[in-house]
PDB file of C-alpha atoms in Angstrom:
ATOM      1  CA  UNK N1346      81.167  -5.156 -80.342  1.00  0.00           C
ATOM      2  CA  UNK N1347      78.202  -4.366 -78.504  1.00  0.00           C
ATOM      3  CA  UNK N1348      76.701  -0.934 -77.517  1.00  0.00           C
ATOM      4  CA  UNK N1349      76.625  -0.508 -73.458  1.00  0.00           C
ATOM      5  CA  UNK N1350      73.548   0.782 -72.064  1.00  0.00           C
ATOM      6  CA  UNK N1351      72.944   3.174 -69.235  1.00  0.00           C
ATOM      7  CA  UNK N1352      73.682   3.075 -66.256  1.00  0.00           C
ATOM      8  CA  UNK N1353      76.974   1.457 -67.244  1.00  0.00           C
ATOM      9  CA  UNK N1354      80.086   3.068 -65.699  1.00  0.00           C
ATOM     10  CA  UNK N1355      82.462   3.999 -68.468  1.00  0.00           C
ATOM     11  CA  UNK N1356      79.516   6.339 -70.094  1.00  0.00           C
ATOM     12  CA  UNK N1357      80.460   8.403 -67.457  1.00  0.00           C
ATOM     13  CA  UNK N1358      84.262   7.906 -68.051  1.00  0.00           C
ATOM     14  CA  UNK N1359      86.604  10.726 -69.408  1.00  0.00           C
ATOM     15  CA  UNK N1360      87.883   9.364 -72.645  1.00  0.00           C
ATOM     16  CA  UNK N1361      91.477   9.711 -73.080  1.00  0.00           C
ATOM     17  CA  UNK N1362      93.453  11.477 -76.073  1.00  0.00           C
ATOM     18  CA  UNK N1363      94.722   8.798 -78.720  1.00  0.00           C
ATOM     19  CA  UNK N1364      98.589   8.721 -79.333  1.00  0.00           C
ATOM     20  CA  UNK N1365      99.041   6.206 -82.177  1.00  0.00           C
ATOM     21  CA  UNK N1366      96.844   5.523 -85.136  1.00  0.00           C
ATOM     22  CA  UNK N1367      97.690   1.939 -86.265  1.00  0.00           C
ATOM     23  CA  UNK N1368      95.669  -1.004 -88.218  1.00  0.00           C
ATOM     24  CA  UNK N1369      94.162  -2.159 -84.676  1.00  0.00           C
ATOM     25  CA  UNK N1370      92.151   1.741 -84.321  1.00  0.00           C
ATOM     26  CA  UNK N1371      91.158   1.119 -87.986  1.00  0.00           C
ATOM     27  CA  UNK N1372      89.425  -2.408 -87.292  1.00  0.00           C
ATOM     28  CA  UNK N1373      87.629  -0.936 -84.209  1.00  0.00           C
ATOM     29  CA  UNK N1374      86.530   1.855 -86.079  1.00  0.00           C
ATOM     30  CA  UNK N1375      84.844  -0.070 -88.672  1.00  0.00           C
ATOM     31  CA  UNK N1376      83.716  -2.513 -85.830  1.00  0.00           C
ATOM     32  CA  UNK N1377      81.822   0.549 -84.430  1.00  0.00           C
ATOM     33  CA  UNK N1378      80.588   1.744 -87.388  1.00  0.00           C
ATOM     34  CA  UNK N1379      78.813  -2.162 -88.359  1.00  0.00           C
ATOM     35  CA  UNK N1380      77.631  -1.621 -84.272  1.00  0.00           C
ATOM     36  CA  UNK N1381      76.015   2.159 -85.037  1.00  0.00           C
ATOM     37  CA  UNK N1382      74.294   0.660 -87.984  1.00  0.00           C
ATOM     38  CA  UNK N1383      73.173  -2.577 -86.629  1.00  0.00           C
ATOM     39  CA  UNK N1384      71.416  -0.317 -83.957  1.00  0.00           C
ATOM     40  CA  UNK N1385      69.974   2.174 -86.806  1.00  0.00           C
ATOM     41  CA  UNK N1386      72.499   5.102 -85.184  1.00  0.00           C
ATOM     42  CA  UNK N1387      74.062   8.182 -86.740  1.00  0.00           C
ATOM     43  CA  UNK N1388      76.762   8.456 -84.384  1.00  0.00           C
ATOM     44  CA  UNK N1389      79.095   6.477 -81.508  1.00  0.00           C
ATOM     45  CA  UNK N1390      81.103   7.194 -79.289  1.00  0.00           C
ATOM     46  CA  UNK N1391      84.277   4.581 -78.176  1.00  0.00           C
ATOM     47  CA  UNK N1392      83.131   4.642 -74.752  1.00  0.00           C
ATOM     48  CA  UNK N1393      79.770   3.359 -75.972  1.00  0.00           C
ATOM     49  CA  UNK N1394      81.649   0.207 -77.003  1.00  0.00           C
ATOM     50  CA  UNK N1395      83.321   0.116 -74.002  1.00  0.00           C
ATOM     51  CA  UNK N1396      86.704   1.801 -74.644  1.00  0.00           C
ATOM     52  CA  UNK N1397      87.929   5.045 -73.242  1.00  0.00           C
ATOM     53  CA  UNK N1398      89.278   6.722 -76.108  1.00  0.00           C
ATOM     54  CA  UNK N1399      88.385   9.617 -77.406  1.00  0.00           C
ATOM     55  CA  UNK N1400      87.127   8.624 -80.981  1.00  0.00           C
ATOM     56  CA  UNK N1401      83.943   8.688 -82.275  1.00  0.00           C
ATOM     57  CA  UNK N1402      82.341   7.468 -85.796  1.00  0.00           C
ATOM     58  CA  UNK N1403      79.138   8.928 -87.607  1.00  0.00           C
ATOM     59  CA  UNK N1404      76.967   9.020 -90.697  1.00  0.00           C
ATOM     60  CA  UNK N1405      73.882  11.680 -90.545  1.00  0.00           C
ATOM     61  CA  UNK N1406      72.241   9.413 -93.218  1.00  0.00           C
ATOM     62  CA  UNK N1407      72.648   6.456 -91.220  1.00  0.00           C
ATOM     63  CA  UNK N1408      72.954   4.241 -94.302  1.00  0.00           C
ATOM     64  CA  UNK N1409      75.718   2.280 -94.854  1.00  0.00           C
ATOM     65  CA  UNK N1410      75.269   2.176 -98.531  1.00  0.00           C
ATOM     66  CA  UNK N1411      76.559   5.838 -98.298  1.00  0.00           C
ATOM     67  CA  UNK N1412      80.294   5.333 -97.094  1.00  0.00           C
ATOM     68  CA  UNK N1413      80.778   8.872 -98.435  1.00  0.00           C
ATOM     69  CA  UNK N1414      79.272  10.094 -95.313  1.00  0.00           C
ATOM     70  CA  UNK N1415      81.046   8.131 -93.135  1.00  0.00           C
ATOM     71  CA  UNK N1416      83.431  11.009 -90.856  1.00  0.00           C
ATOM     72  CA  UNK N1417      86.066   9.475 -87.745  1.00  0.00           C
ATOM     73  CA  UNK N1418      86.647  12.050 -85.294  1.00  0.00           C
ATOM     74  CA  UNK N1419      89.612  11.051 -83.411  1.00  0.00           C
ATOM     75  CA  UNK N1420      90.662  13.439 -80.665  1.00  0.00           C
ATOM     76  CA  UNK N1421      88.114  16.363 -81.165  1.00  0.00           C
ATOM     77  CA  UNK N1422      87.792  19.436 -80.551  1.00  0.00           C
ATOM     78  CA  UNK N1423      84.446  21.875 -80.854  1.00  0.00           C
ATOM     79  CA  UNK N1424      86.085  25.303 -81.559  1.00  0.00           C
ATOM     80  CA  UNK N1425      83.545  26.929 -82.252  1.00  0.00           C
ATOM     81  CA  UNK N1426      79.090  26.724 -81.406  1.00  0.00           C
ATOM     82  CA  UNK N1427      77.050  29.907 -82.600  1.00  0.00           C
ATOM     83  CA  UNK N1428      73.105  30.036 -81.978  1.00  0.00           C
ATOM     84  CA  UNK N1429      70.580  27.702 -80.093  1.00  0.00           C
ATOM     85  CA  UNK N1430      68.459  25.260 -81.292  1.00  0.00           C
ATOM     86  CA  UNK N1431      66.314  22.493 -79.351  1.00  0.00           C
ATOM     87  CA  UNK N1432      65.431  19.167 -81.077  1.00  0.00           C
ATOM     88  CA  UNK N1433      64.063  15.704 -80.191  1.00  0.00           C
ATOM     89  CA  UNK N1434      67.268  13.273 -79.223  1.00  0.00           C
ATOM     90  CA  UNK N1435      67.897  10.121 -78.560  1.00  0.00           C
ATOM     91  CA  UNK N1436      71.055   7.806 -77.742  1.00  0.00           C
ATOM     92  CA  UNK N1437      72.125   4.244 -78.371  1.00  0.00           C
ATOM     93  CA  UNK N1438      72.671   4.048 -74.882  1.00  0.00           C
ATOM     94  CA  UNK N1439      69.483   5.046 -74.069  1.00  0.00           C
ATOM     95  CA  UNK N1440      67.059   2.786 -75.986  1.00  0.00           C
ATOM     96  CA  UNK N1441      64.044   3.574 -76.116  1.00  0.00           C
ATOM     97  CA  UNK N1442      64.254   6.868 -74.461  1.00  0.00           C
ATOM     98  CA  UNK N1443      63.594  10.293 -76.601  1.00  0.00           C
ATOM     99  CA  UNK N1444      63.666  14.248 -75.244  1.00  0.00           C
ATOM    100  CA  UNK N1445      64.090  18.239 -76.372  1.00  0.00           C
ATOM    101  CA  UNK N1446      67.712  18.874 -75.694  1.00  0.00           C
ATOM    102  CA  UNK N1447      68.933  22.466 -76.330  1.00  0.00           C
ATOM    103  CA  UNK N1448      71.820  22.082 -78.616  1.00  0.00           C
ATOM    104  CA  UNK N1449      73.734  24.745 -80.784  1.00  0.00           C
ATOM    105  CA  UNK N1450      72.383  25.207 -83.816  1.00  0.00           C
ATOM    106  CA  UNK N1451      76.323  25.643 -85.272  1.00  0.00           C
ATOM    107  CA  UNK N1452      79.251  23.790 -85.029  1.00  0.00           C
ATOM    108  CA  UNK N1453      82.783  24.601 -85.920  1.00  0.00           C
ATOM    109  CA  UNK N1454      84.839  20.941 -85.118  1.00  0.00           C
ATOM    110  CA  UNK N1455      88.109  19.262 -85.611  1.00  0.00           C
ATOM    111  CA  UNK N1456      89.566  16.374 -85.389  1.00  0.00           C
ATOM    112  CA  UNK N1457      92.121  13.341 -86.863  1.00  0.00           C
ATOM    113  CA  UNK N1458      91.128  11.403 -89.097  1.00  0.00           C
ATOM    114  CA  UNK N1459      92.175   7.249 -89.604  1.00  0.00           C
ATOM    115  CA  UNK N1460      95.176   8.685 -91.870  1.00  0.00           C
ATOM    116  CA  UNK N1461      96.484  10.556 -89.082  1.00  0.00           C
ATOM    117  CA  UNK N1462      95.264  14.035 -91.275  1.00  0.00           C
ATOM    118  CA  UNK N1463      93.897  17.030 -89.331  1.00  0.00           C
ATOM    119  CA  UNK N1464      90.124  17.290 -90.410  1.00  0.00           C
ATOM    120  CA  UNK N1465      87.641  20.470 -90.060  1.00  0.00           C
ATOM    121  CA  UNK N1466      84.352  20.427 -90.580  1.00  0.00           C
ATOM    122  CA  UNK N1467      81.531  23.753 -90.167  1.00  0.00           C
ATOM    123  CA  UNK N1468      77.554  21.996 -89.579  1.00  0.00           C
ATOM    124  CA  UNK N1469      75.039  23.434 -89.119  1.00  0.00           C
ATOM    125  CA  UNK N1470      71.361  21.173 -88.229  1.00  0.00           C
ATOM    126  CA  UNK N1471      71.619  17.426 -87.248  1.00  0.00           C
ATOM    127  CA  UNK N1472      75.277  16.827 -88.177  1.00  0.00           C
ATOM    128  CA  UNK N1473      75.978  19.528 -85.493  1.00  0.00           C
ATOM    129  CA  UNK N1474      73.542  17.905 -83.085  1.00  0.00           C
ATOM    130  CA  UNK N1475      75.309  14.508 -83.630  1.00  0.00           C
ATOM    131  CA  UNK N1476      79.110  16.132 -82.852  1.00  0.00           C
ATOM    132  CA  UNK N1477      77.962  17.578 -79.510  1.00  0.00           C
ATOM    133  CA  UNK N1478      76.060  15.012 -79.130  1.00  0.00           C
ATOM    134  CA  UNK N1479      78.889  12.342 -79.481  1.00  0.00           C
ATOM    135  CA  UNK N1480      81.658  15.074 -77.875  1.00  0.00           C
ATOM    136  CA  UNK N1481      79.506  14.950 -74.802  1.00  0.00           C
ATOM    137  CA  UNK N1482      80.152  11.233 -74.383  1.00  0.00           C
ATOM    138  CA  UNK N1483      83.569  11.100 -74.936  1.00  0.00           C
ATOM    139  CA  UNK N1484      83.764  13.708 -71.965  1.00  0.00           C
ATOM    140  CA  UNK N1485      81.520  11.355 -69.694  1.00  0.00           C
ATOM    141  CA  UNK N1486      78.218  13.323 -70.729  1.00  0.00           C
ATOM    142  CA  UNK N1487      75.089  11.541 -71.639  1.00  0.00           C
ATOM    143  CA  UNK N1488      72.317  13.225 -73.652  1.00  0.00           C
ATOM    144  CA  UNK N1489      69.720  13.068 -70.273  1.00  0.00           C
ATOM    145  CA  UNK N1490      72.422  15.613 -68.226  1.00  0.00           C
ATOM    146  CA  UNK N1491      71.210  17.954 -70.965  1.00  0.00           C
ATOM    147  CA  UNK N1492      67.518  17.762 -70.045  1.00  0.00           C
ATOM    148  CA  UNK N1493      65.431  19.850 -67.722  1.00  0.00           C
ATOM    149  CA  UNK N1494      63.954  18.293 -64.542  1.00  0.00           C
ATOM    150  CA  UNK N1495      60.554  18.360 -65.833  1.00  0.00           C
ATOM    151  CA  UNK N1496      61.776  16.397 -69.514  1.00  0.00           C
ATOM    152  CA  UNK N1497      63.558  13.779 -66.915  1.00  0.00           C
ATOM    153  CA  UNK N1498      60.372  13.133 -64.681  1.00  0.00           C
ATOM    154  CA  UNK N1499      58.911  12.279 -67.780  1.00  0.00           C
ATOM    155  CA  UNK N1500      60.865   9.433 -68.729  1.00  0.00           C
ATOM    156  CA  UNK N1501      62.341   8.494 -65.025  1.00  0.00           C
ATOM    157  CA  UNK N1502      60.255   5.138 -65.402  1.00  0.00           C
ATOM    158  CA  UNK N1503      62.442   3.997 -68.949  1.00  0.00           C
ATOM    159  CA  UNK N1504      65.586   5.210 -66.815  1.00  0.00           C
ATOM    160  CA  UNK N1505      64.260   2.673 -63.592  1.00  0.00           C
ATOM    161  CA  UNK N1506      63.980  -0.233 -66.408  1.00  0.00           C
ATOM    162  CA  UNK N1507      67.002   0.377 -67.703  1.00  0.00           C
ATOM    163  CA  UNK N1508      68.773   0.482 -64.201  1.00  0.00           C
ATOM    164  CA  UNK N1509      66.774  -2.770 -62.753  1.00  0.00           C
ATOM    165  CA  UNK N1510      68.103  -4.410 -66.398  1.00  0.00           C
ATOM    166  CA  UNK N1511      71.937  -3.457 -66.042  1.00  0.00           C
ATOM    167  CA  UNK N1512      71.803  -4.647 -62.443  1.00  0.00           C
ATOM    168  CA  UNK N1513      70.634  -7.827 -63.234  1.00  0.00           C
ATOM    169  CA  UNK N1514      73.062  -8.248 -66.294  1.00  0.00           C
ATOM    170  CA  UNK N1515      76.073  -7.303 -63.226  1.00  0.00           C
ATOM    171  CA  UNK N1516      74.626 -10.145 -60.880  1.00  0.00           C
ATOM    172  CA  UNK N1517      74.432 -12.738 -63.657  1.00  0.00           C
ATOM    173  CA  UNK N1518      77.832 -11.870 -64.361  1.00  0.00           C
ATOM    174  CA  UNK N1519      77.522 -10.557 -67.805  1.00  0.00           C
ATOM    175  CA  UNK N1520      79.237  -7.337 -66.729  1.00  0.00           C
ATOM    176  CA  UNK N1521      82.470  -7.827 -65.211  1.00  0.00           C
ATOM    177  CA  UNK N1522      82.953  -6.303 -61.732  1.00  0.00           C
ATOM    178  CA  UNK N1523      83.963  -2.549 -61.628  1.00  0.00           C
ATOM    179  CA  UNK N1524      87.980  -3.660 -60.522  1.00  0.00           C
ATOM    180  CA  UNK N1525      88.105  -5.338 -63.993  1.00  0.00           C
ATOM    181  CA  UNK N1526      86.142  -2.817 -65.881  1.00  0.00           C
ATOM    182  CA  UNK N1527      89.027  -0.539 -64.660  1.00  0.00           C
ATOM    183  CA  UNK N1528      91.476  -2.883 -65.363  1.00  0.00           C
ATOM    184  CA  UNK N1529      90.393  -3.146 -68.503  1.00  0.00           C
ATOM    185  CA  UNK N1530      90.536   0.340 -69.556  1.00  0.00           C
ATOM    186  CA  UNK N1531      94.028   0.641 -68.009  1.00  0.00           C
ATOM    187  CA  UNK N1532      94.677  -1.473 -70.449  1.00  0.00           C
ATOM    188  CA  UNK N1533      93.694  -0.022 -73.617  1.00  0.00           C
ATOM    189  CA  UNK N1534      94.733   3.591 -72.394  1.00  0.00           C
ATOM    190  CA  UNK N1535      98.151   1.854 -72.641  1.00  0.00           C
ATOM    191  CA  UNK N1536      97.940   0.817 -76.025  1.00  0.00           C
ATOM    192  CA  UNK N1537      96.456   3.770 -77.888  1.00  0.00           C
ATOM    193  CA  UNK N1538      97.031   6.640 -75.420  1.00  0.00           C
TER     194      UNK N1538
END
């Protein structure tokens, strides 16, 4: 499992609500969880990895000795965000690439968890940044649609790179044309959604 990089398409996809929690959602959730780590992350989101459902995994130690820490969100929700708070952010997706985003400062979120349980959490700080943070991507959302104009002029050259490097990974053929990428998701919406 590999973490895509912007400008790929499905970061901008809608992630679908999941239907059926089975052993197959439990082995891609650990898959994405060796992924986050392997790329020093916190949080990730399943259309990160490529798939468009809405699930994502996180650990605000980012240490995998601490399983403890470990939280799925599968379908969630953000019912509640109180106060304002703006931080330095980055994203898997986005390597390299750091900015101020204004965030809440409070989360009230909910979600499934693996065992199919209903699971609500209150944060406040940087496990509250990481749930927006991860609840924007699974609504198509990445972390530089929450900077100002001036923050992106500032890094529009890592943004170029990054653009000039997923074009040449689509001519080499190491991304599959967009008809397939599609194709692709159809197919995993069927299975889990």
């Amino acid at each position: 499992m590999k973490v895509l990089t912007y400008p790929h398409p499905i970061l901008k996809y809608r992630c679908k609500p999941i239907q059926k929690i089975n052993k197959e959602l439990r082995d891609i959730a650990a898959e994405m969880f060796e992924a986050m780590y392997s790329d020093e992350g916190v949080g990730l989101a399943a259309n990160q990895v490529g798939l468009p459902l809405q699930m994502f995994v996180m650990n605000s130690t980012g240490d995998s000795e601490k399983k403890e820490e470990e939280r799925v969100f599968i379908n969630p929700v953000i019912l509640k965000k109180k106060g304002k708070t703006t931080d330095d952010e980055g994203c898997l997706s986005f390597p390299g690439i750091r900015a101020d985003v204004l965030r809440s400062e409070y989360v009230d979120i909910e979600g499934i968890d693996l065992n199919g349980e209903v699971q609500r959490f209150q944060w406040s700080g940087f496990p509250a940044k990481i749930v927006q943070h991860e609840t924007d991507h699974l609504n198509g959302i990445g972390f530089i649609e929450r900077l100002t104009e001036t923050a992106i002029l500032n890094i529009k050259e890592e943004l170029e790179e990054l653009q000039v490097n997923f074009e040449g990974d689509c001519n080499l053929g190491f991304i599959p044309p967009v008809e397939e990428l599609f194709r692709q998701i159809k197919e995993i919406e069927d299975r889990f959604c």
